[in-house]
Coordinates of C-alpha atoms and ligand atoms in Angstrom, one line a residue:
Chain O
M1 CA 74.2 8.9 -23.7
S2 CA 71.4 10.2 -26.3
E3 CA 67.6 11.7 -24.1
F4 CA 64.7 10.8 -25.2
Q5 CA 63.3 13.2 -28.1
T6 CA 60.6 12.9 -30.6
N7 CA 58.5 15.4 -32.6
S8 CA 55.3 13.0 -32.6
R9 CA 52.8 14.9 -30.8
V10 CA 50.5 11.5 -29.7
I11 CA 54.4 10.4 -28.4
K12 CA 54.5 13.4 -26.3
W13 CA 51.0 12.7 -24.7
I14 CA 51.6 9.1 -23.3
E15 CA 55.2 10.2 -22.9
Y16 CA 54.2 13.0 -20.3
R17 CA 51.9 10.6 -18.2
L18 CA 53.8 7.1 -18.7
P19 CA 57.3 7.4 -20.0
I20 CA 57.1 4.0 -21.4
F21 CA 58.6 5.2 -24.2
S22 CA 61.5 7.0 -23.1
Y23 CA 62.3 4.1 -21.0
V24 CA 62.4 1.7 -23.8
N25 CA 64.5 3.8 -25.1
E26 CA 66.9 4.1 -22.1
H27 CA 67.3 0.3 -21.6
L28 CA 67.0 -1.7 -25.6
V29 CA 68.0 1.5 -27.5
V30 CA 70.7 2.8 -25.8
Y31 CA 71.7 1.3 -22.9
P32 CA 75.4 0.8 -22.9
A33 CA 76.8 -2.5 -23.3
P34 CA 80.2 -2.9 -23.0
K35 CA 81.7 -3.4 -26.3
N36 CA 83.3 -6.8 -26.0
L37 CA 80.3 -9.2 -25.4
N38 CA 81.3 -12.4 -26.9
Y39 CA 78.9 -15.3 -27.9
A40 CA 78.7 -16.3 -24.7
Y41 CA 76.1 -13.3 -23.6
N42 CA 73.6 -14.3 -26.4
F43 CA 72.1 -16.5 -24.2
G44 CA 70.2 -14.4 -21.7
S45 CA 67.7 -13.2 -24.8
L46 CA 67.8 -17.0 -25.6
A47 CA 66.5 -17.7 -22.4
G48 CA 63.6 -14.7 -22.7
V49 CA 62.7 -16.1 -26.2
M50 CA 62.1 -19.6 -24.4
L51 CA 60.0 -18.1 -21.5
V52 CA 57.8 -16.7 -23.8
V53 CA 57.6 -19.4 -26.5
Q54 CA 56.8 -22.1 -24.2
I55 CA 54.2 -19.8 -23.0
V56 CA 53.0 -19.3 -25.7
T57 CA 52.5 -23.0 -26.9
G58 CA 51.7 -23.6 -23.2
I59 CA 48.2 -21.4 -23.5
V60 CA 47.5 -23.6 -26.5
L61 CA 48.3 -26.6 -24.7
A62 CA 46.1 -25.3 -22.3
M63 CA 43.1 -25.1 -24.6
H64 CA 43.0 -28.5 -26.2
Y65 CA 43.8 -30.3 -23.0
T66 CA 41.9 -31.8 -20.1
P67 CA 43.3 -31.9 -15.9
H68 CA 41.3 -35.3 -15.5
V69 CA 43.0 -38.6 -14.5
D70 CA 40.7 -40.4 -16.9
Y71 CA 41.1 -37.7 -19.4
A72 CA 44.7 -36.7 -19.7
F73 CA 45.9 -38.8 -21.6
D74 CA 43.5 -39.2 -24.2
S75 CA 42.9 -35.2 -24.7
V76 CA 47.0 -35.3 -25.4
E77 CA 46.2 -37.8 -27.8
H78 CA 43.5 -35.2 -29.2
I79 CA 45.9 -33.0 -29.5
M80 CA 48.2 -34.7 -31.6
R81 CA 46.3 -36.5 -33.7
D82 CA 43.1 -33.9 -33.9
V83 CA 44.1 -30.7 -33.5
N84 CA 45.0 -28.2 -35.9
Y85 CA 48.6 -28.1 -35.8
G86 CA 48.6 -29.8 -32.6
W87 CA 51.4 -32.0 -33.0
L88 CA 53.5 -28.4 -33.9
M89 CA 51.9 -27.3 -30.8
R90 CA 53.0 -30.0 -28.3
Y91 CA 56.1 -31.0 -29.4
M92 CA 57.3 -27.0 -29.5
H93 CA 56.4 -26.7 -25.9
A94 CA 57.8 -30.3 -24.9
N95 CA 60.9 -30.4 -26.7
G96 CA 60.8 -26.5 -25.7
A97 CA 61.4 -26.8 -21.9
S98 CA 64.4 -28.5 -23.1
M99 CA 65.7 -25.7 -24.9
F100 CA 64.9 -23.7 -22.1
F101 CA 66.9 -25.7 -19.8
I102 CA 70.7 -25.7 -22.7
V103 CA 70.0 -21.8 -23.0
V104 CA 69.6 -21.9 -19.3
Y105 CA 72.7 -24.1 -18.2
I106 CA 75.0 -22.8 -21.1
H107 CA 74.0 -18.8 -19.3
I108 CA 74.4 -20.3 -15.5
F109 CA 77.9 -21.7 -16.7
R110 CA 79.1 -18.5 -19.0
G111 CA 78.0 -16.8 -15.7
L112 CA 80.8 -19.0 -13.3
Y113 CA 83.2 -18.9 -16.0
Y114 CA 83.5 -15.1 -16.0
G115 CA 82.7 -14.2 -12.1
S116 CA 79.5 -12.9 -13.2
Y117 CA 78.6 -13.6 -9.7
K118 CA 80.8 -11.4 -7.7
S119 CA 79.7 -8.3 -6.4
P120 CA 77.9 -5.9 -7.6
R121 CA 75.6 -8.8 -9.1
E122 CA 75.5 -10.9 -6.4
V123 CA 71.4 -10.2 -6.4
L124 CA 71.1 -10.3 -10.5
W125 CA 72.7 -14.1 -9.6
F126 CA 70.3 -15.9 -6.9
L127 CA 67.4 -14.3 -9.4
G128 CA 69.1 -16.2 -11.9
I129 CA 69.4 -19.3 -9.3
I130 CA 65.3 -18.4 -8.2
I131 CA 64.5 -19.2 -12.2
L132 CA 66.3 -22.4 -12.5
L133 CA 63.9 -23.5 -9.1
L134 CA 60.9 -22.0 -10.6
M135 CA 61.8 -23.4 -14.2
M136 CA 62.5 -26.6 -12.5
A137 CA 59.3 -26.7 -10.8
T138 CA 57.2 -25.9 -13.7
A139 CA 58.7 -28.5 -15.9
F140 CA 58.6 -31.2 -13.4
M141 CA 54.8 -30.4 -12.8
G142 CA 54.5 -30.2 -17.2
Y143 CA 55.6 -33.1 -16.9
V144 CA 53.1 -35.5 -14.4
L145 CA 50.4 -33.7 -17.2
P146 CA 50.3 -35.5 -19.8
W147 CA 49.7 -38.4 -17.4
G148 CA 51.9 -41.2 -19.0
Q149 CA 53.8 -43.8 -17.0
M150 CA 57.1 -41.9 -17.0
S151 CA 54.7 -38.5 -15.2
F152 CA 53.4 -40.7 -12.8
W153 CA 55.9 -42.7 -11.7
G154 CA 58.6 -39.3 -11.9
A155 CA 55.6 -37.3 -9.7
T156 CA 55.6 -40.3 -7.3
V157 CA 59.4 -41.1 -6.8
I158 CA 59.8 -37.5 -6.8
T159 CA 56.7 -35.8 -4.5
N160 CA 58.0 -38.9 -2.6
L161 CA 62.0 -37.1 -1.6
F162 CA 59.9 -35.1 0.6
S163 CA 59.1 -38.4 3.1
A164 CA 62.4 -37.5 4.0
I165 CA 61.9 -34.8 6.0
P166 CA 62.2 -36.1 9.6
L167 CA 58.8 -36.0 12.1
I168 CA 56.2 -34.6 9.3
G169 CA 57.3 -36.0 5.7
D170 CA 54.6 -38.7 5.4
S171 CA 51.6 -36.2 6.2
V172 CA 53.7 -33.3 3.6
V173 CA 53.7 -35.5 0.9
T174 CA 49.9 -36.3 1.4
W175 CA 49.9 -33.1 1.8
L176 CA 51.4 -32.6 -1.5
W177 CA 49.5 -35.2 -3.3
G178 CA 45.8 -34.3 -1.7
G179 CA 45.0 -38.1 -1.0
F180 CA 47.5 -40.9 -0.4
S181 CA 49.1 -41.5 -3.6
V182 CA 49.5 -39.6 -6.9
D183 CA 45.8 -38.7 -7.9
N184 CA 43.7 -36.8 -9.5
P185 CA 43.8 -33.5 -6.6
T186 CA 47.7 -33.9 -7.4
L187 CA 47.3 -33.8 -11.3
N188 CA 44.8 -31.0 -10.9
R189 CA 47.2 -28.9 -8.7
F190 CA 50.2 -29.4 -10.4
F191 CA 47.8 -28.3 -13.4
S192 CA 47.0 -24.9 -12.2
L193 CA 50.5 -24.5 -10.8
H194 CA 52.0 -24.9 -13.6
Y195 CA 49.9 -22.2 -15.7
L196 CA 51.1 -20.0 -13.0
L197 CA 54.5 -20.5 -12.5
P198 CA 55.5 -19.1 -15.8
F199 CA 53.7 -16.3 -15.1
V200 CA 56.0 -16.1 -11.4
L201 CA 58.4 -16.7 -13.9
I202 CA 58.2 -13.2 -15.7
G203 CA 58.0 -11.4 -12.5
V204 CA 61.4 -12.6 -11.2
V205 CA 62.9 -12.4 -15.1
F206 CA 61.9 -8.7 -15.0
L207 CA 64.0 -8.1 -11.3
H208 CA 66.9 -10.2 -13.0
L209 CA 66.7 -7.7 -15.9
W210 CA 66.5 -4.6 -13.6
A211 CA 69.8 -5.7 -11.3
L212 CA 70.7 -6.4 -14.6
H213 CA 70.5 -2.9 -15.9
H214 CA 71.2 -1.4 -12.2
R215 CA 74.8 -2.7 -12.4
K216 CA 75.1 -2.8 -16.1
S217 CA 76.6 -6.3 -18.2
N218 CA 79.6 -7.9 -16.9
N219 CA 82.0 -8.8 -19.8
P220 CA 84.5 -11.7 -20.8
L221 CA 87.1 -9.3 -19.3
G222 CA 85.6 -9.1 -15.9
I223 CA 86.6 -5.3 -15.3
D224 CA 84.0 -3.1 -14.9
I225 CA 83.3 -0.1 -17.4
K226 CA 84.9 2.5 -17.2
G227 CA 83.0 5.2 -19.1
P228 CA 81.7 5.8 -22.6
Q229 CA 84.6 4.6 -24.3
D230 CA 84.5 1.2 -23.3
T231 CA 80.4 0.6 -24.3
I232 CA 78.0 0.4 -27.6
P233 CA 75.1 1.2 -27.4
F234 CA 72.4 -2.0 -27.3
H235 CA 70.8 -1.2 -30.5
P236 CA 71.9 -2.0 -33.3
Y237 CA 75.2 -3.5 -31.8
Y238 CA 73.9 -6.0 -29.6
T239 CA 70.3 -6.4 -31.0
V240 CA 71.5 -7.4 -34.5
K241 CA 74.0 -9.7 -32.3
D242 CA 71.0 -11.6 -30.3
A243 CA 69.4 -12.0 -33.4
L244 CA 71.9 -13.9 -35.3
G245 CA 72.1 -15.4 -32.2
L246 CA 68.6 -16.5 -31.5
A247 CA 68.8 -17.2 -35.7
V248 CA 71.4 -20.2 -35.2
F249 CA 69.2 -21.3 -32.5
G250 CA 66.6 -21.7 -34.1
V251 CA 67.0 -24.2 -36.5
F252 CA 68.9 -26.2 -33.3
F253 CA 65.8 -26.3 -32.1
A254 CA 63.3 -26.6 -35.2
L255 CA 66.6 -29.3 -36.3
F256 CA 64.9 -31.3 -32.8
L257 CA 61.0 -30.4 -33.0
F258 CA 60.5 -31.4 -36.8
F259 CA 63.3 -34.2 -37.5
M260 CA 63.7 -35.9 -33.7
P261 CA 60.7 -34.7 -31.4
N262 CA 61.1 -37.3 -29.3
A263 CA 64.5 -37.6 -29.1
L264 CA 64.7 -35.9 -25.9
G265 CA 61.6 -37.8 -24.8
E266 CA 61.2 -40.7 -22.5
P267 CA 59.4 -43.6 -24.7
D268 CA 57.3 -45.2 -22.0
N269 CA 55.3 -41.8 -21.5
Y270 CA 53.2 -42.9 -24.5
I271 CA 51.7 -45.9 -21.7
K272 CA 49.4 -44.4 -20.2
A273 CA 49.6 -43.6 -16.2
D274 CA 49.2 -46.9 -14.7
P275 CA 49.5 -47.0 -10.8
L276 CA 50.3 -51.1 -10.0
V277 CA 52.6 -50.5 -12.3
T278 CA 56.1 -49.5 -12.4
P279 CA 58.1 -49.5 -15.2
A280 CA 61.9 -51.0 -14.9
H281 CA 63.7 -48.1 -15.1
I282 CA 62.6 -44.8 -14.2
V283 CA 64.6 -41.8 -15.1
P284 CA 63.3 -38.1 -15.1
E285 CA 63.9 -35.6 -18.1
W286 CA 68.0 -34.9 -19.6
Y287 CA 67.7 -31.7 -17.2
F288 CA 67.2 -33.7 -13.7
L289 CA 69.6 -36.3 -14.5
P290 CA 72.7 -34.8 -12.8
F291 CA 70.3 -34.1 -9.7
Y292 CA 69.6 -37.2 -9.9
A293 CA 72.6 -38.9 -10.0
I294 CA 73.7 -36.8 -6.7
L295 CA 70.5 -38.2 -5.1
R296 CA 70.8 -41.8 -5.8
S297 CA 75.1 -41.9 -5.2
I298 CA 73.9 -40.9 -1.5
P299 CA 73.1 -44.5 0.3
D300 CA 71.2 -42.5 2.7
K301 CA 67.5 -41.6 2.1
L302 CA 67.4 -37.9 3.8
G303 CA 71.3 -37.2 3.6
G304 CA 70.2 -37.9 -0.2
V305 CA 67.9 -35.5 -0.4
I306 CA 70.5 -33.1 1.4
A307 CA 73.0 -33.3 -1.2
M308 CA 70.5 -33.1 -4.0
F309 CA 69.3 -29.8 -2.9
A310 CA 72.5 -28.6 -2.0
A311 CA 73.9 -29.3 -5.3
I312 CA 71.6 -26.2 -6.4
F313 CA 71.3 -23.9 -2.9
V314 CA 75.2 -23.9 -3.0
L315 CA 75.3 -21.7 -5.7
F316 CA 73.8 -18.9 -3.3
V317 CA 76.9 -18.8 -1.1
L318 CA 79.5 -18.9 -4.1
P319 CA 79.6 -15.5 -4.3
W320 CA 81.4 -15.7 -0.6
L321 CA 83.0 -19.2 -1.6
D322 CA 85.1 -17.7 -4.6
T323 CA 87.4 -15.1 -2.8
S324 CA 89.3 -14.1 -5.5
R325 CA 88.5 -10.3 -6.4
V326 CA 89.0 -11.4 -10.4
R327 CA 86.1 -11.7 -11.9
S328 CA 86.9 -13.7 -15.7
A329 CA 88.5 -17.0 -15.6
T330 CA 90.6 -15.6 -18.7
F331 CA 92.7 -14.2 -16.1
R332 CA 92.9 -17.0 -13.2
P333 CA 94.5 -20.2 -14.4
I334 CA 93.8 -22.6 -11.5
Y335 CA 90.4 -21.4 -12.0
K336 CA 90.1 -21.6 -15.3
Q337 CA 90.8 -25.7 -14.8
M338 CA 89.1 -26.3 -12.3
F339 CA 86.1 -24.4 -14.1
W340 CA 86.3 -27.2 -17.0
L341 CA 86.6 -29.9 -14.9
F342 CA 83.7 -29.0 -12.8
V343 CA 81.5 -29.0 -16.8
I344 CA 82.9 -32.1 -17.2
V345 CA 82.1 -33.5 -13.9
C346 CA 78.1 -32.5 -14.6
L347 CA 77.9 -34.1 -17.8
V348 CA 79.0 -37.1 -16.1
L349 CA 76.7 -36.7 -13.6
G350 CA 73.7 -36.2 -16.1
W351 CA 75.6 -39.4 -17.9
C352 CA 75.0 -41.4 -14.5
G353 CA 71.5 -40.1 -13.7
A354 CA 70.5 -42.0 -17.1
K355 CA 71.6 -44.8 -16.0
P356 CA 70.9 -48.0 -14.0
A357 CA 71.7 -47.5 -10.3
E358 CA 74.2 -50.6 -10.1
G359 CA 77.8 -51.5 -10.4
I360 CA 80.6 -48.9 -11.8
Y361 CA 77.4 -46.4 -12.2
I362 CA 77.1 -45.4 -8.2
I363 CA 81.1 -45.8 -8.1
V364 CA 81.1 -43.7 -10.6
S365 CA 78.5 -41.4 -9.6
R366 CA 79.7 -41.0 -6.1
V367 CA 82.8 -40.2 -7.3
A368 CA 81.5 -37.1 -9.2
T369 CA 79.5 -35.9 -6.7
F370 CA 82.0 -35.6 -4.5
L371 CA 84.3 -33.7 -6.8
Y372 CA 80.9 -31.8 -7.7
F373 CA 81.0 -30.5 -4.4
A374 CA 84.6 -30.7 -4.0
F375 CA 84.8 -27.8 -7.1
F376 CA 82.8 -25.1 -4.2
G377 CA 84.5 -26.5 -1.3
L378 CA 88.1 -25.6 -2.5
L379 CA 86.7 -22.1 -4.5
P380 CA 88.2 -20.4 -1.2
F381 CA 91.4 -21.2 -1.1
I382 CA 91.8 -20.8 -4.9
G383 CA 90.9 -17.7 -4.3
W384 CA 93.8 -17.2 -1.4
F385 CA 97.2 -18.4 -3.4
E386 CA 96.1 -18.3 -7.3
R387 CA 97.7 -15.8 -8.7
P388 CA 95.8 -14.1 -11.4
R389 CA 97.6 -13.1 -15.1
P390 CA 97.6 -8.9 -15.4
L391 CA 94.2 -7.3 -15.7
P392 CA 94.1 -4.8 -19.4
E393 CA 93.5 -1.6 -18.2
S394 CA 90.0 -1.0 -19.6
I395 CA 87.8 -2.6 -22.0
N396 CA 88.2 -0.4 -24.8
A397 CA 92.2 -0.7 -24.2
A398 CA 91.8 -4.4 -24.6
V399 CA 88.9 -4.5 -27.8
L400 CA 92.2 -1.8 -29.6
K401 CA 94.9 -4.3 -28.9
S402 CA 93.8 -7.4 -29.7
G403 CA 92.2 -5.7 -33.7
G404 CA 88.6 -6.1 -32.2
G405 CA 88.9 -2.4 -33.2
G406 CA 90.1 -2.7 -36.4
A407 CA 86.9 -2.7 -38.6
M408 CA 85.9 -0.3 -36.5
P409 CA 88.2 2.8 -35.9
E410 CA 86.8 4.8 -32.7
G411 CA 85.7 7.9 -34.3
A412 CA 83.0 5.4 -36.1
A413 CA 82.9 4.0 -33.1
A414 CA 82.1 6.8 -31.0
K415 CA 80.0 8.8 -34.2
A416 CA 77.6 5.1 -33.8
E417 CA 76.9 6.2 -30.5
E418 CA 75.7 9.1 -31.3
R419 CA 73.4 8.0 -33.8
G420 CA 71.9 5.6 -31.3
Chain B
M1 CA 81.1 4.7 -41.9
A2 CA 81.4 4.5 -45.8
D3 CA 77.6 3.4 -46.0
T4 CA 76.1 6.5 -44.6
T5 CA 74.9 8.8 -47.6
H6 CA 72.9 11.4 -47.9
G7 CA 69.6 11.2 -49.6
G8 CA 70.3 7.7 -51.0
Q9 CA 69.5 4.7 -50.2
T10 CA 72.7 2.7 -48.3
R11 CA 73.7 -0.7 -48.1
R12 CA 72.6 -0.7 -44.3
D13 CA 69.0 0.6 -45.7
F14 CA 69.0 -2.8 -47.8
L15 CA 70.3 -4.8 -45.2
Y16 CA 68.1 -3.1 -42.6
I17 CA 64.0 -4.2 -44.9
A18 CA 65.3 -7.4 -46.1
A19 CA 66.3 -8.7 -42.9
G20 CA 63.3 -6.9 -41.5
G21 CA 60.4 -8.7 -44.8
M22 CA 62.2 -11.7 -43.5
G23 CA 61.5 -11.4 -39.6
A24 CA 58.1 -10.1 -41.2
V25 CA 57.7 -12.9 -43.2
G26 CA 59.0 -15.5 -40.4
V27 CA 56.5 -13.8 -37.5
G28 CA 53.7 -14.6 -39.9
A29 CA 54.2 -18.6 -41.1
M30 CA 54.9 -19.3 -37.3
A31 CA 51.1 -16.8 -36.2
W32 CA 49.5 -19.4 -38.5
P33 CA 49.4 -22.7 -36.7
F34 CA 48.4 -20.3 -33.5
V35 CA 45.5 -19.2 -35.3
S36 CA 44.2 -22.6 -37.3
Q37 CA 44.5 -24.2 -33.8
M38 CA 41.6 -22.7 -32.7
N39 CA 39.2 -23.5 -35.9
P40 CA 37.4 -27.3 -35.2
S41 CA 39.4 -29.6 -34.4
Q42 CA 39.3 -33.3 -36.7
D43 CA 37.2 -35.4 -33.7
V44 CA 35.0 -32.5 -34.0
L45 CA 35.0 -32.0 -37.8
A46 CA 33.7 -36.0 -37.6
L47 CA 31.5 -35.6 -35.5
S48 CA 29.5 -33.3 -37.8
S49 CA 26.2 -35.7 -38.9
T50 CA 23.6 -36.7 -37.7
E51 CA 20.6 -39.4 -38.5
V52 CA 16.7 -38.7 -37.5
D53 CA 14.2 -41.9 -37.8
L54 CA 11.1 -39.7 -39.0
S55 CA 8.8 -42.6 -38.7
T56 CA 7.9 -41.6 -35.4
I57 CA 6.6 -37.8 -36.2
D58 CA 3.1 -37.3 -36.8
V59 CA 1.4 -34.7 -38.9
G60 CA 1.2 -31.4 -36.9
Q61 CA 4.1 -32.5 -34.7
S62 CA 7.6 -31.7 -34.7
V63 CA 10.8 -32.0 -32.8
K64 CA 14.0 -31.0 -32.0
V65 CA 17.3 -32.9 -32.9
F66 CA 21.0 -32.0 -31.6
W67 CA 23.3 -31.2 -34.7
R68 CA 26.8 -29.2 -34.4
G69 CA 25.6 -28.8 -30.6
K70 CA 22.5 -26.5 -31.6
P71 CA 18.9 -27.7 -32.3
V72 CA 17.5 -29.1 -35.4
F73 CA 13.7 -28.4 -36.0
I74 CA 11.9 -31.0 -37.5
R75 CA 8.6 -29.6 -38.8
H76 CA 6.1 -32.4 -39.6
R77 CA 3.7 -29.9 -41.9
T78 CA -0.1 -29.8 -42.6
A79 CA -1.2 -29.5 -45.8
A80 CA -3.2 -26.5 -44.4
E81 CA 0.3 -24.9 -43.2
I82 CA 1.7 -26.1 -46.5
A83 CA -0.2 -24.4 -48.0
E84 CA -0.2 -20.7 -45.9
A85 CA 3.5 -21.2 -46.0
E86 CA 3.4 -21.0 -50.3
G87 CA 0.5 -18.4 -50.1
V88 CA 2.5 -16.0 -48.8
P89 CA 3.5 -12.7 -51.3
M90 CA 7.2 -12.3 -51.9
G91 CA 6.4 -8.7 -50.8
D92 CA 5.7 -9.1 -46.9
L93 CA 8.8 -10.8 -46.0
P94 CA 12.2 -8.8 -45.2
D95 CA 14.5 -12.2 -46.9
P96 CA 12.2 -12.7 -49.6
Q97 CA 12.4 -17.1 -50.3
A98 CA 9.5 -19.5 -51.4
D99 CA 9.0 -21.6 -49.7
S100 CA 9.4 -24.7 -52.2
D101 CA 13.1 -23.6 -51.9
R102 CA 13.4 -23.9 -48.2
V103 CA 12.5 -28.0 -48.0
Q104 CA 13.1 -30.8 -50.0
R105 CA 9.4 -32.2 -50.0
A106 CA 6.5 -30.0 -48.8
E107 CA 5.8 -31.8 -45.5
W108 CA 9.4 -32.3 -43.9
L109 CA 10.1 -28.6 -42.9
I110 CA 14.1 -28.6 -41.3
L111 CA 15.8 -25.6 -40.0
V112 CA 18.6 -25.0 -37.7
G113 CA 16.8 -23.7 -34.7
V114 CA 19.2 -21.0 -33.5
C115 CA 17.9 -17.2 -33.7
T116 CA 19.0 -15.1 -36.6
H117 CA 19.5 -12.4 -34.5
L118 CA 21.7 -13.2 -31.8
G119 CA 21.6 -17.5 -31.7
C120 CA 18.9 -17.7 -28.7
I121 CA 16.6 -20.8 -30.2
P122 CA 12.9 -19.3 -31.0
I123 CA 9.4 -20.8 -29.1
G124 CA 7.5 -23.4 -31.5
E125 CA 4.0 -22.6 -32.2
Q126 CA 4.0 -19.0 -31.1
G127 CA 4.6 -15.7 -32.5
D128 CA 1.6 -14.3 -35.2
Y129 CA 2.6 -15.9 -37.9
G130 CA 2.3 -19.3 -36.9
G131 CA 5.3 -20.7 -37.0
W132 CA 8.0 -19.6 -34.2
F133 CA 8.7 -16.6 -31.7
C134 CA 12.1 -15.1 -30.3
P135 CA 11.5 -14.3 -26.7
C136 CA 15.3 -12.9 -26.5
H137 CA 14.4 -9.8 -28.3
G138 CA 10.6 -10.3 -29.9
S139 CA 11.3 -11.4 -34.0
H140 CA 8.6 -13.6 -35.6
Y141 CA 8.9 -16.6 -37.5
D142 CA 6.6 -18.2 -39.9
I143 CA 5.2 -21.6 -41.1
S144 CA 8.7 -22.2 -43.5
G145 CA 11.0 -20.9 -40.4
R146 CA 11.5 -16.7 -42.8
I147 CA 11.9 -13.7 -40.7
R148 CA 8.4 -11.3 -40.7
R149 CA 8.9 -9.1 -37.8
G150 CA 11.1 -8.2 -35.2
P151 CA 15.0 -7.6 -35.3
A152 CA 16.2 -10.8 -36.9
P153 CA 17.5 -10.0 -40.6
L154 CA 17.4 -13.6 -41.8
N155 CA 15.4 -16.3 -41.7
L156 CA 15.9 -18.9 -39.8
E157 CA 19.0 -21.3 -41.9
V158 CA 17.9 -24.5 -43.6
P159 CA 21.0 -27.1 -42.8
E160 CA 22.0 -29.5 -45.2
Y161 CA 20.8 -32.8 -45.5
V162 CA 19.5 -36.0 -47.5
F163 CA 16.4 -38.4 -47.0
L164 CA 18.2 -41.4 -46.8
D165 CA 14.6 -43.7 -47.6
D166 CA 11.0 -42.0 -46.8
N167 CA 11.8 -42.8 -43.2
R168 CA 14.8 -41.1 -42.8
V169 CA 17.5 -38.4 -42.6
R170 CA 20.7 -37.6 -42.3
I171 CA 21.6 -33.5 -41.4
G172 CA 24.6 -32.7 -42.4
Ligands
HEM1 C1 58.6 -22.0 -18.0 C2 58.3 -22.5 -18.9 C3 57.5 -24.0 -19.3 C4 57.7 -25.0 -19.1 C5 59.4 -25.6 -19.0 C6 57.0 -26.1 -19.4 C7 56.8 -27.5 -19.4 C8 56.1 -28.6 -19.3 C9 56.3 -29.5 -19.9 C10 58.0 -30.1 -19.3 C11 55.9 -30.5 -20.5 C12 55.6 -32.1 -20.8 C13 55.8 -31.9 -22.2 C14 54.9 -33.6 -22.4 O1 55.6 -34.7 -22.7 O2 53.8 -33.7 -23.3 C15 54.0 -29.3 -20.3 C16 53.1 -29.5 -20.5 C17 52.2 -29.5 -20.5 N1 52.2 -27.9 -19.7 FE1 53.9 -26.6 -19.7 N2 55.6 -25.4 -19.5 C18 55.5 -23.8 -19.5 C19 55.1 -23.3 -19.7 C20 53.2 -23.0 -19.6 C21 52.4 -22.4 -20.1 C22 52.6 -20.9 -19.6 C23 51.3 -23.0 -19.7 C24 49.5 -22.8 -19.6 C25 49.3 -21.5 -19.9 C26 51.5 -24.6 -20.3 C27 50.6 -25.9 -20.5 C28 50.9 -26.8 -20.4 C29 50.3 -28.2 -20.6 C30 48.8 -28.2 -20.9 C31 51.3 -29.2 -20.8 C32 50.4 -30.9 -20.9 C33 50.4 -31.1 -22.5 C34 51.3 -31.6 -22.9 O3 51.6 -32.4 -22.5 O4 51.9 -31.9 -24.1 N3 53.3 -24.7 -20.0 N4 54.8 -28.0 -19.7
FES2 S1 18.6 -13.6 -30.4 FE1 16.4 -13.6 -31.5 S2 15.1 -12.3 -31.1 FE2 17.1 -11.6 -30.5

């Protein structure tokens, strides 16, 4: 790969003191990425863009928002009606949170499908789960800020989860609230933390990228990069691919933003919080629904809470649960089917979470919860008896064989590399 | 690749510039709302006028009223003060303006009470010119609110106002 070179004396002067230009060059320009990355690999950069969108719109909202139980709801209406483009800022932020989760969930499923959590990328995977947990905490606290009915009762229900902890549960909840119910102190600390956590996220994202660039991207074949013939420089190949993905995703985002900005929200949240009346049917935002369904499917308070947290924390042990040495599901006939079943189970759980906890829905969510954990429980055994299909000898060989290199003879690819 | 020519433009150059141009337009269009949101919101603009009852202000008195977050000075000038203000030669003024251009009714002097230097609030009936004196950096204003000496570059601003009748004025 080409070393960073420049004729500019200013750049040389800075570079000598802080090698920032060569650093950017190394990680965003000449960075060698597997040449076979498909569109499933766009979601990482999209998640990064969404984090920036949330932070920028969030900072704007915070300029007009008042974190006080008497004013919060009205200040959000003030944003919607009076602030110039306030409706745009708020809808971007509210829908942006949903977009962020869509992107991150697809990103995670991509990792599951191609075995990206396996050695040597376990730490990269852990950092991803930490990002998911931080996002969830951030989104939950953000949802409380407009101080509507769902804000208030969502906050009450979710903080009450901690009362399931034996012995100290009640004291923990009082501590979280800063009082004896969700009230002004709760709103103020949630606002403070909601502002803080996205910046913690930036830090974790940097670690995530550091781990990524240290061990390089996995790829749809799940085999290692064996040499320069297996890679292409990040710029222009993947900058352009990411830009195209961003444009298409932007259309999708705009569809919600401009044509159905409240489709993903709950109408009840346009009613000001009333600590004396609980809405008939409390549901969290859609991105929490599968976990909410798991919580409700267990007929025991502590058990439900444990199952819900376990549903996420089990991802931390995934690298050891999966005993197969083959990464990509493309070459794992049984795992591939299990993967798609798992996706369906997650969708079914999400559907159950949106339904009232009664009748058939309880049965369906119990079965789905069982299957959710069964996926992880079966993985060690699948790895033992599944017979993977033969792996290609290299990324380059597979690309050329599939005709992927047809439009670009080998020589041209090599030349592109030189040009960087 | 085939489009790598020497000296001339290539298809790739064109695509590069076209894509970059589109990107720049998009970023610019997105930036506008983010800048605009910091301008006064509709409710702030809606609160931008104040009505004052003048019947309680005796000749020689002044009052301060609050308008758009700033003080407005309303001074009921005496005949002597009016004569003094009208008598000042234009040549003595750093920011020349006749007193008659600064009032609608000569007895009522209405000014935004914000020093045109750096925004402090001048003190009434002080300074060397019988008008206002700004303690921050020593600007002297006369009884027409015109700057006479000190670092302030301009006369005190005259807000928009209308007399609703003889005893009521609406500022803004
Ligand atoms: C990880 C990034 C973030 C996520 C996932 C997120 C999520 C959310 C959500 C779901 C809401 C409720 C939306 C509604 O129904 O109105 C919200 C509201 C809010 N957020 Fe964020 N947010 C993020 C970053 C930020 C940042 C960085 C700030 C401030 C610097 C911020 C400030 C606010 C404010 C002031 C509100 C209340 C106004 C409103 O309800 O629209 N957010 N956030
Ligand atoms: S602000 Fe009045 S003299 Fe400087």
